[in-house]
Amino acid sequence: METGIAISFWILAAVTIASALAVVLFRNIFHAALFLVLCFFTIAGIFVILSADFLAAAQVLIYVGAIAVLIIFAIMLTRETQRGSPSGRLRLPALMVGLLFLATMVFIVVSTDWQVITEIPDQPTTSAIAQALFSGEEGFVLPFEIAAALLLAAIIGAIVLVRER
Amino acid sequence: MPLKTEPVMINFGPQHPSTHGVFRMRITFDGEVIVDMEPIFGYLHRGIEKLAESRTYTQNIPYTDRLDYLASMSNNLAYVMAVENLAGIAVPERAEYLRVIMAELMRIASHLMAVGALLNDMGAFFTPFMYMFREREKILDLFEMVCGQRLTYNYMRIGGVSQDIPEEFLPALKRFIDEMLGFIDEYDQLLAENEILLARSKGVGILPAELAINASVSGPMLRASGVKWDIRRADPYSVYDRFDFEIPTGKMGDTYDRYWVRIQEMRQSTRVVKQAMEQLPQGEVRAKVPLTLRPPKGEAYARIEAPKGELGFYLVSDDSANPYRFKVRAPSLINLTVLRDLCLGWKLADAIVIFGSIDICLGEVDR
Amino acid sequence: MGILEQFEQWLVNYWPSWAAYLVPPLVAFAILSTFILVVVMAFIYIERRGIGRFQVRLGPNRAGPFGVLQPVADAIKVLIKEDIIPAKGDRWVHWLAPIIAFIPALMIFAVIPFGHGAIFADLNIGILYIIAISSLGIIGVFMAGWGSNNKYSLVSAMRTVAQMISYEIPLVLSIIGVLIITGSLSMVSIVEGQHVPFLLLQPLGFLIFFLAAAAEINRTPFDLLEAESEIVAGYHIEYSGMKFGLFYLGEYTHAFAISAIVAILFLGGWSGPFLPPALWFLIKVFSVFIVLFWLRSTLPRLRVDQLMGFAWKCLFPLALINIFITGIEAIIWPNFPWQLLILNILIAALLIVLWSGFFRVAGERVSFERYGRGIAKGLALTFRHLFRHPITVQYPEQRLTPSRRFRGNLLVWDVERCNGCRACARMCPISIIDIETARGDKGLVVERLEIDFGRCMFCGLCVEACPVEALFMSRDYEKASYRRELLVMKKEQFVAAEKRPSAYAYPELEAEMPPQTLLAPPKGGR
Ligand code: SF4
């Protein structure tokens, strides 16, 4: 069983990275978006391996089912998608930001002291997540509510922007 | 900040399930909203008007069957009336009554098709269509009994009708008329109160009375816009002045009104048929007219209230056996000319429904 | 412990552990897919026959007894068709789309319990998994719409996204009421927690879920993706052969899945008295499906903006209110006694009545003012038609007698009487009567007669023109041939042909003919 999980992890990881690369490298943005979907999906697979089933389902539901679909929708509404993404003036700054981000990530990964937990993860995870999110003392109620308010503000903002008078 | 999107042009047809034949609309969309539309017809053009010029007056009768093939009897009637006007032929009374019965049955059949097809355009999965077809089938059975055909009747003759009705016809007709009223009530329930149908048709594709008159729209479409104009009343032909019936009119001229007017007209038609059945006199059904008729020089126009509107035939005779000019005033074609005005600003799905509510028959539009 | 684990335990004794780990799921998967396939075929059969009866038709009844093999015949037809890929389409996307559309529908079944322990994997996030997975199918539809390089399919793809995203929300929210009552996401515990079917305890939730689910699987009145009368076939317009088959299969598999989910969430899953659990489950699934196609055979389709309006203005707020009410009830009566159902049904009715006032179309209050009464009447009408006689006939075996004056597709020529006057040839509007005469002992004799029945329009004018009653219409109505020239009748054939003259233009012949079959109203029916 252990080896099975290891094998699937490596496969998933490889596919994730490959598809992530495809997203940035493909010229046809519709294809790029499809690879994004694949990438999100394999990440959900990794969650499954980590016994985070709730998280995996949420990942698929939100990232694949909603976010990726919206991205594709936006692409379809854009003109001349077939020709690929046009090269803008912001190429260099974008590269800089990307490199910076990569450096940060690498730094964090290297500098973190990764600990392997020996205890079996909570099963089922649903109630544990609920506890963490909603319980008052050590939970994240405040950030959760703030995020909700922020999203609401964003929705209203979007409506105000787009509304025709 | 308005969001700009690219307009898309889509060709609807000529092969498309809801163009009721081979008709093409070139529609430009902004999202799903129609910003421009151009009806293109002519895909079914057979040159009937020209063909008719090289055939005798009697030989042309089967050709008129092929104009509006959903209302062949009415076409026959309008044509033979034009010839009779041209040659000054009197029609026996019994034949006039038979003509009225046939024309009104034809109106019911044609309206049934119109309503059924409209529902199909709205996306009902053929069920109302099949029910309507069933009732129409009963009418076709009656026609078959009289003239031996179910679609291209070729029943009217210059100076009458081709043959008298068989004796089982009147009982069958009576039974049909009795059933028909109940049928209309029943389906009025199914359709006229259906929330989805209301939502799809109320206020959609409004044809103002003024535009309708200016565009010379006729038939149920005109009446749906609130104009009380029916040739059976305005310019009575045949024996229509002897019957008592109402002319239903709509209020707004939207798709729902067009649908509603058709339903009401079916009711009125059953009334006319009932009266005609009661008054039906005995006697000849066909005046003595030579098969190869040579009307005197001159011209004649005859018009009737066909199911789809004012159907007129204009004939010019040069004293030979063939008409010199044979012109059809096709109601479908003229009603179709307002399509663009009705559709602009509506959605793709509405365009189909509006188009269906005009109730055209491509055989007549393109001729 | 589920059947799967028991199987695995047993296998471990004989096979190496990795095989024991892998084989049971594979076996279960094979069984499950076969089962799904069989049920889907049953669905297709029932729907086609059922809609036939709703539409007073016979429905397909040729393949096998009662036509039960019709789905098989359909499948074979689809399989052997040519596979077409649009030249300017996106090859890979076009190719992958049907697979991506189909697999999620299949994956849903992993967590559907067919009975006690008869479940592939009892995930404790069962229902969440289903929602997540079923949102994947859109991507397939989407890819199909894009990859086909067709404007109709693109429009369809756009509609898909709008519709799916909108209806997913009320769908998910309507389930929450159920979850509050059972306190678990697992499908098995949802079934076990249902002492009263949640249909009664959560009437509003059920309605919302049912409507939103119908929209998810593109059933009428929400079938805008396919919208035959508008965008022809929508996203799968450019598909043929097996790929089309996959879409078709996926659609019905999804319908099966949704019916199963409705049965589990709201109808008590496999539980029921007397009958075996699996049978109960199937009965419930099939009844849900029958309601779905009953709707399909009755209702027209909504327009795209009405569809969105319905999701956002009707279902969405109602779903929120439902959660709220259920939450309050959970605080006051934590065990949800069955008496609550009266209260809940009342609340649901009240809310629907209130809400219908808000939903307007084109400035007029039309759509829901009647609280769906018109729709209910329509449904009742189509239901009544189930019991009426079909109007179609089983053609070659069962024949209708045409009218006595029928103008059939041949002419009957009486040589004895014909005097060769050629009146018929002159009368024919399209001049297809080719007749040559010679002088004989008693006037003219016809030497050559040819009529092209491929062109004849059976107007009957030639018969009327005949002065000596030698030409008749025939009462035959079958004529087919693979070659055009076989349709041309020669003189010898006319003489030799079996004569079934019709009474057209000769009413005196009518007396001895059988009466015409009329489409009579069925007994009992109006
Ligand atoms: S039935 Fe009409 S078309 Fe046919 S041969 Fe006779 S006249 Fe010509």
Short mmCIF file of C-alpha atoms in Angstrom, two decimals, chain C residues 323-494:
data_model
loop_
_atom_site.label_atom_id
_atom_site.label_comp_id
_atom_site.label_asym_id
_atom_site.label_seq_id
_atom_site.Cartn_x
_atom_site.Cartn_y
_atom_site.Cartn_z
CA ILE C 323 -31.48 26.48 4.78
CA PHE C 324 -32.45 29.16 7.22
CA ILE C 325 -35.73 27.51 8.15
CA THR C 326 -34.15 24.10 8.48
CA GLY C 327 -31.47 25.61 10.68
CA ILE C 328 -34.03 27.12 13.01
CA GLU C 329 -35.88 23.85 13.16
CA ALA C 330 -32.65 22.05 13.95
CA ILE C 331 -32.21 24.29 16.97
CA ILE C 332 -35.78 23.95 18.22
CA TRP C 333 -36.46 20.29 17.42
CA PRO C 334 -33.04 18.65 17.09
CA ASN C 335 -34.42 15.19 16.21
CA PHE C 336 -36.84 16.39 13.55
CA PRO C 337 -40.01 14.61 14.63
CA TRP C 338 -42.17 13.54 11.71
CA GLN C 339 -44.93 15.96 12.67
CA LEU C 340 -42.68 18.69 11.32
CA LEU C 341 -43.56 17.66 7.81
CA ILE C 342 -46.96 19.36 8.05
CA LEU C 343 -45.30 22.60 9.02
CA ASN C 344 -42.70 22.26 6.28
CA ILE C 345 -45.20 21.54 3.56
CA LEU C 346 -47.20 24.57 4.62
CA ILE C 347 -44.12 26.74 4.63
CA ALA C 348 -43.12 25.48 1.20
CA ALA C 349 -46.55 26.17 -0.25
CA LEU C 350 -46.59 29.63 1.28
CA LEU C 351 -43.14 30.48 -0.05
CA ILE C 352 -43.95 29.30 -3.55
CA VAL C 353 -47.10 31.37 -3.61
CA LEU C 354 -45.25 34.41 -2.30
CA TRP C 355 -42.38 33.99 -4.66
CA SER C 356 -44.42 33.56 -7.78
CA GLY C 357 -45.47 37.18 -7.46
CA PHE C 358 -41.88 38.32 -7.85
CA PHE C 359 -41.12 36.50 -11.01
CA ARG C 360 -42.09 38.65 -13.94
CA VAL C 361 -41.47 38.51 -17.61
CA ALA C 362 -41.60 41.40 -20.03
CA GLY C 363 -43.10 43.73 -17.48
CA GLU C 364 -46.15 41.54 -17.14
CA ARG C 365 -46.85 39.14 -14.37
CA VAL C 366 -47.27 36.02 -16.34
CA SER C 367 -44.87 33.37 -15.52
CA PHE C 368 -45.48 32.16 -12.05
CA GLU C 369 -48.57 34.07 -11.21
CA ARG C 370 -50.54 30.90 -11.52
CA TYR C 371 -48.22 28.95 -9.23
CA GLY C 372 -47.59 26.44 -11.95
CA ARG C 373 -51.24 25.58 -12.34
CA GLY C 374 -51.04 25.75 -16.10
CA ILE C 375 -48.07 23.43 -16.11
CA ALA C 376 -49.92 21.01 -13.85
CA LYS C 377 -52.91 21.03 -16.18
CA GLY C 378 -50.68 20.32 -19.13
CA LEU C 379 -49.08 17.43 -17.29
CA ALA C 380 -52.49 16.03 -16.46
CA LEU C 381 -53.50 16.25 -20.09
CA THR C 382 -50.46 14.42 -21.40
CA PHE C 383 -50.98 11.85 -18.69
CA ARG C 384 -54.53 11.25 -19.84
CA HIS C 385 -53.21 10.66 -23.31
CA LEU C 386 -51.25 7.70 -22.07
CA PHE C 387 -54.52 5.82 -22.01
CA ARG C 388 -55.78 6.84 -25.41
CA HIS C 389 -55.39 4.74 -28.47
CA PRO C 390 -52.30 5.48 -30.51
CA ILE C 391 -53.08 7.03 -33.86
CA THR C 392 -50.28 5.37 -35.76
CA VAL C 393 -50.67 1.89 -37.14
CA GLN C 394 -48.31 -1.01 -37.52
CA TYR C 395 -48.04 -0.42 -41.21
CA PRO C 396 -47.38 -3.43 -43.38
CA GLU C 397 -49.34 -5.75 -41.10
CA GLN C 398 -52.12 -3.35 -40.42
CA ARG C 399 -53.50 -1.39 -43.32
CA LEU C 400 -55.98 1.37 -43.55
CA THR C 401 -58.55 1.29 -46.29
CA PRO C 402 -58.23 4.40 -48.39
CA SER C 403 -61.20 6.41 -49.48
CA ARG C 404 -63.38 4.99 -52.24
CA ARG C 405 -62.40 7.92 -54.39
CA PHE C 406 -58.75 7.54 -53.58
CA ARG C 407 -56.43 8.86 -56.24
CA GLY C 408 -53.83 6.17 -55.90
CA ASN C 409 -50.53 5.95 -57.59
CA LEU C 410 -51.40 4.22 -60.81
CA LEU C 411 -53.91 4.68 -63.54
CA VAL C 412 -56.21 1.88 -64.54
CA TRP C 413 -56.70 1.65 -68.25
CA ASP C 414 -59.51 -0.21 -69.89
CA VAL C 415 -58.29 -1.21 -73.37
CA GLU C 416 -61.67 -2.39 -74.56
CA ARG C 417 -63.31 0.95 -74.07
CA CYS C 418 -60.49 3.23 -75.12
CA ASN C 419 -61.08 4.82 -78.48
CA GLY C 420 -57.73 6.53 -78.73
CA CYS C 421 -59.08 10.08 -78.63
CA ARG C 422 -56.05 11.34 -76.71
CA ALA C 423 -58.17 13.60 -74.51
CA CYS C 424 -56.18 12.43 -71.48
CA ALA C 425 -52.86 13.27 -73.04
CA ARG C 426 -54.09 16.73 -73.88
CA MET C 427 -55.46 17.29 -70.42
CA CYS C 428 -52.42 16.25 -68.43
CA PRO C 429 -50.85 19.42 -66.99
CA ILE C 430 -47.36 18.02 -67.19
CA SER C 431 -47.78 16.14 -70.46
CA ILE C 432 -46.55 12.80 -69.28
CA ILE C 433 -49.07 10.66 -71.11
CA ASP C 434 -47.33 9.46 -74.21
CA ILE C 435 -49.86 7.88 -76.52
CA GLU C 436 -49.62 6.84 -80.16
CA THR C 437 -52.57 5.59 -82.12
CA ALA C 438 -53.09 3.89 -85.43
CA ARG C 439 -56.18 3.34 -87.51
CA GLY C 440 -57.78 -0.04 -86.80
CA ASP C 441 -60.97 -1.72 -88.01
CA LYS C 442 -63.24 0.11 -85.54
CA GLY C 443 -61.72 3.54 -85.24
CA LEU C 444 -58.40 4.29 -83.54
CA VAL C 445 -56.31 1.71 -81.73
CA VAL C 446 -53.68 2.63 -79.17
CA GLU C 447 -50.32 1.35 -80.31
CA ARG C 448 -48.11 2.77 -77.66
CA LEU C 449 -48.97 4.09 -74.22
CA GLU C 450 -46.38 5.22 -71.73
CA ILE C 451 -46.95 7.05 -68.50
CA ASP C 452 -44.14 8.05 -66.21
CA PHE C 453 -45.45 7.54 -62.70
CA GLY C 454 -42.31 9.03 -61.29
CA ARG C 455 -43.67 12.36 -62.48
CA CYS C 456 -47.42 11.92 -62.37
CA MET C 457 -48.96 14.07 -59.66
CA PHE C 458 -52.21 12.11 -59.57
CA CYS C 459 -54.31 15.14 -60.16
CA GLY C 460 -56.97 13.05 -61.82
CA LEU C 461 -57.58 15.45 -64.68
CA CYS C 462 -56.90 12.80 -67.30
CA VAL C 463 -59.56 10.57 -65.79
CA GLU C 464 -62.04 13.40 -65.80
CA ALA C 465 -61.18 14.24 -69.38
CA CYS C 466 -61.79 10.75 -70.71
CA PRO C 467 -65.08 10.85 -72.64
CA VAL C 468 -65.58 7.06 -72.82
CA GLU C 469 -64.88 6.06 -69.23
CA ALA C 470 -61.80 4.09 -70.10
CA LEU C 471 -59.40 5.60 -67.60
CA PHE C 472 -59.62 5.30 -63.83
CA MET C 473 -57.51 6.27 -60.87
CA SER C 474 -56.33 3.27 -58.94
CA ARG C 475 -56.72 2.59 -55.23
CA ASP C 476 -53.15 1.36 -54.75
CA TYR C 477 -50.91 3.35 -52.55
CA GLU C 478 -47.66 1.45 -52.59
CA LYS C 479 -45.10 2.08 -55.22
CA ALA C 480 -41.40 1.97 -54.78
CA SER C 481 -38.53 0.96 -56.94
CA TYR C 482 -34.83 1.37 -56.97
CA ARG C 483 -34.75 2.46 -60.57
CA ARG C 484 -36.56 5.31 -62.11
CA GLU C 485 -37.31 3.64 -65.38
CA LEU C 486 -39.29 0.96 -63.57
CA LEU C 487 -41.78 3.67 -62.74
CA VAL C 488 -42.62 4.13 -66.41
CA MET C 489 -45.64 1.99 -67.24
CA LYS C 490 -45.99 0.62 -70.77
CA LYS C 491 -49.06 -0.44 -72.61
CA GLU C 492 -48.53 -4.16 -71.95
CA GLN C 493 -48.13 -3.53 -68.27
CA PHE C 494 -51.34 -1.57 -68.21
#
